[in-house]
Short mmCIF file of C-alpha atoms in Angstrom, two decimals:
data_model
loop_
_atom_site.label_atom_id
_atom_site.label_comp_id
_atom_site.label_asym_id
_atom_site.label_seq_id
_atom_site.Cartn_x
_atom_site.Cartn_y
_atom_site.Cartn_z
CA ASP U 1 0.27 -0.18 -0.09
CA THR U 2 2.66 2.42 0.27
CA SER U 3 3.92 2.13 -3.48
CA ARG U 4 4.36 5.28 -5.57
CA SER U 5 3.30 3.39 -8.33
CA ILE U 6 2.12 -0.57 -9.61
CA SER U 7 2.61 -1.68 -12.64
CA LEU U 8 1.08 -4.90 -14.01
CA CYS U 9 2.73 -6.85 -16.63
CA GLY U 10 1.26 -10.47 -18.37
CA LEU U 11 1.65 -11.74 -21.85
CA GLY U 12 -0.67 -14.10 -23.97
CA ALA U 13 -3.98 -14.59 -21.56
CA SER U 14 -2.28 -13.65 -18.53
CA ALA U 15 -2.48 -10.23 -20.48
CA SER U 16 -5.88 -9.45 -19.63
CA VAL U 17 -5.34 -10.67 -15.91
CA ALA U 18 -3.29 -7.44 -15.20
CA GLU U 19 -5.74 -5.28 -17.46
CA ASP U 20 -8.70 -6.29 -15.25
CA ALA U 21 -6.29 -5.69 -12.57
CA ARG U 22 -5.87 -2.69 -13.77
CA HIS U 23 -9.35 -1.51 -14.21
CA LYS U 24 -9.57 -2.85 -10.57
CA LEU U 25 -6.53 -1.16 -9.32
CA MET U 26 -7.24 2.48 -10.69
CA ARG U 27 -10.19 3.31 -8.08
CA PHE U 28 -7.90 3.22 -5.03
CA GLY U 29 -5.78 6.70 -6.11
CA ARG U 30 -2.55 5.49 -7.30
CA PRO U 31 -1.02 5.90 -10.80
CA VAL U 32 -1.31 2.14 -11.97
CA SER U 33 -0.45 1.26 -15.51
CA ALA U 34 -1.11 -2.47 -17.17
CA CYS U 35 2.23 -3.81 -19.38
CA THR U 36 0.70 -6.18 -21.72
CA ASP U 37 4.03 -5.60 -24.77
CA VAL U 38 7.27 -7.30 -23.90
CA ILE U 39 8.95 -4.62 -25.26
CA ASP U 40 7.26 -1.51 -23.21
CA GLN U 41 7.43 -3.84 -20.42
CA ARG U 42 11.50 -3.60 -20.40
CA VAL U 43 11.13 -0.15 -21.18
CA LEU U 44 9.42 0.41 -18.24
CA THR U 45 12.00 -1.13 -15.99
CA VAL U 46 14.52 1.90 -16.93
CA ASN U 47 11.77 4.09 -14.84
CA LEU U 48 11.72 2.21 -11.86
CA ASP U 49 12.64 3.15 -8.63
CA PRO U 50 12.25 1.56 -4.98
CA ASP U 51 8.95 3.43 -4.38
CA ASP U 52 7.54 1.36 -7.03
CA CYS U 53 5.65 -1.93 -7.33
CA VAL U 54 5.76 -4.32 -10.69
CA VAL U 55 2.83 -7.34 -10.60
CA CYS U 56 4.59 -9.84 -12.50
CA ILE U 57 1.48 -12.30 -13.69
CA SER U 58 2.20 -15.87 -15.41
CA TYR U 59 0.46 -19.24 -14.52
CA THR U 60 3.15 -21.19 -15.25
CA GLY U 61 5.61 -18.96 -14.40
CA ARG U 62 8.26 -19.77 -16.55
CA THR U 63 7.72 -17.69 -20.02
CA LEU U 64 10.64 -15.89 -19.99
CA PRO U 65 9.94 -12.33 -20.76
CA MET U 66 7.99 -12.59 -17.43
CA ILE U 67 11.26 -14.10 -15.59
CA GLU U 68 13.83 -11.40 -17.04
CA LEU U 69 11.09 -8.69 -16.70
CA ALA U 70 11.21 -9.62 -12.55
CA GLU U 71 15.06 -9.48 -12.73
CA LEU U 72 15.32 -6.09 -14.20
CA ALA U 73 12.72 -4.88 -11.85
CA ARG U 74 14.66 -5.87 -8.51
CA ARG U 75 17.70 -4.68 -9.90
CA ALA U 76 16.06 -1.31 -10.32
CA GLY U 77 15.15 -1.67 -6.59
CA ALA U 78 11.46 -1.91 -7.50
CA GLY U 79 9.21 -3.98 -5.30
CA VAL U 80 8.14 -7.15 -7.44
CA ILE U 81 5.36 -9.71 -6.83
CA GLY U 82 4.13 -12.61 -8.76
CA ILE U 83 1.10 -13.88 -9.19
CA THR U 84 2.38 -17.04 -10.39
CA ALA U 85 2.84 -21.30 -9.61
CA PRO U 86 4.53 -21.54 -6.20
CA GLY U 87 8.37 -22.77 -6.96
CA SER U 88 8.43 -21.78 -10.16
CA PRO U 89 11.31 -19.53 -12.01
CA LEU U 90 9.55 -16.49 -11.81
CA ALA U 91 8.45 -17.04 -7.98
CA ASP U 92 12.25 -17.60 -7.48
CA HIS U 93 12.80 -13.87 -8.42
CA CYS U 94 9.84 -12.03 -6.62
CA ASP U 95 9.86 -10.40 -3.39
CA LEU U 96 6.40 -11.54 -2.66
CA VAL U 97 4.43 -14.75 -4.20
CA LEU U 98 0.69 -14.64 -4.26
CA ALA U 99 0.55 -18.50 -5.38
CA VAL U 100 -2.12 -19.74 -8.18
CA GLU U 101 -3.06 -23.40 -8.90
CA SER U 102 -5.49 -24.56 -11.21
CA GLY U 103 -4.75 -27.74 -12.31
CA GLU U 104 -5.16 -26.83 -15.63
CA ASP U 105 -2.52 -27.89 -18.27
CA THR U 106 -1.46 -24.94 -20.10
CA GLU U 107 0.14 -26.74 -22.12
CA LEU U 108 -2.55 -28.84 -24.36
CA TYR U 109 -5.24 -26.01 -23.19
CA THR U 110 -6.04 -22.55 -23.92
CA PRO U 111 -5.77 -21.32 -20.46
CA MET U 112 -9.20 -20.85 -18.89
CA THR U 113 -9.74 -21.76 -15.22
CA SER U 114 -5.87 -20.60 -14.32
CA ARG U 115 -6.95 -17.70 -15.77
CA LEU U 116 -9.91 -17.22 -13.93
CA ALA U 117 -8.04 -18.31 -10.92
CA GLN U 118 -6.06 -15.17 -11.19
CA LEU U 119 -9.22 -12.83 -11.64
CA VAL U 120 -10.51 -14.25 -8.52
CA LEU U 121 -7.17 -13.34 -6.12
CA ILE U 122 -7.17 -9.60 -7.99
CA ASP U 123 -10.59 -9.54 -6.70
CA ILE U 124 -9.66 -10.83 -3.44
CA LEU U 125 -7.04 -8.01 -3.03
CA CYS U 126 -8.98 -4.96 -4.20
CA THR U 127 -11.92 -6.19 -1.87
CA ARG U 128 -9.36 -6.27 0.95
CA TRP U 129 -7.57 -3.42 0.11
CA ALA U 130 -11.00 -1.09 0.07
CA LEU U 131 -11.84 -2.76 3.34
CA LEU U 132 -8.94 -2.07 4.61
CA ARG U 133 -9.08 2.02 4.09
CA GLY U 134 -12.37 1.65 6.31
CA ASP U 135 -14.91 4.53 6.06
CA ALA U 136 -13.56 7.32 4.16
CA TYR U 137 -13.12 5.47 1.14
CA ILE U 138 -17.09 5.22 0.62
CA ASP U 139 -16.40 9.36 0.18
CA HIS U 140 -14.09 8.37 -2.81
CA LEU U 141 -16.37 6.12 -4.19
CA MET U 142 -18.81 8.10 -4.50
CA ALA U 143 -17.25 10.75 -6.32
CA MET U 144 -16.25 8.30 -8.72
CA LYS U 145 -19.78 7.17 -9.30
CA GLN U 146 -20.64 10.80 -9.62
CA VAL U 147 -17.96 11.11 -12.25
CA LEU U 148 -19.47 8.02 -14.40
CA ARG U 149 -22.85 8.97 -13.88
CA SER U 150 -23.12 11.26 -17.16
CA THR U 151 -21.33 8.34 -18.82
CA ARG U 152 -24.52 6.87 -18.90
CA ALA U 153 -28.23 6.79 -19.95
CA PRO U 154 -30.88 6.86 -17.48
CA ARG U 155 -32.53 3.41 -16.40
CA GLY U 156 -35.80 2.54 -18.49
CA HIS U 157 -34.73 3.83 -21.46
#
């Protein structure tokens, strides 16, 4: 909760998880981005410092660009969180691992249950973060809803 910024990084099926997490975390008043391109992810690391946090999302934890990204982010001094398989090569390069296991064979099948497990984890984290902020956070949420109100047609139309 003390990071200056949060960069969510994923490739393939994990890219959509990074985008979903960005969408949810941007409500907490902290600069947050989703980076789903290998080149952009590497460039991102040049701008990191110890006040930043990078979240590397990879179900298998064996995606080489994600492992390299974690190494580069740590070298820059940023905090690195992995949403990945425990004991994976990616996990070895993270300061904190939020383990996700679904038993899904992503070598054969398109990732589905693994992606859903990652999305559930993000939802749990965001819910917990909101609850920790207490009643003061309700005013912040109401202000957001007010800003968004003009983007919706009235009910019943």
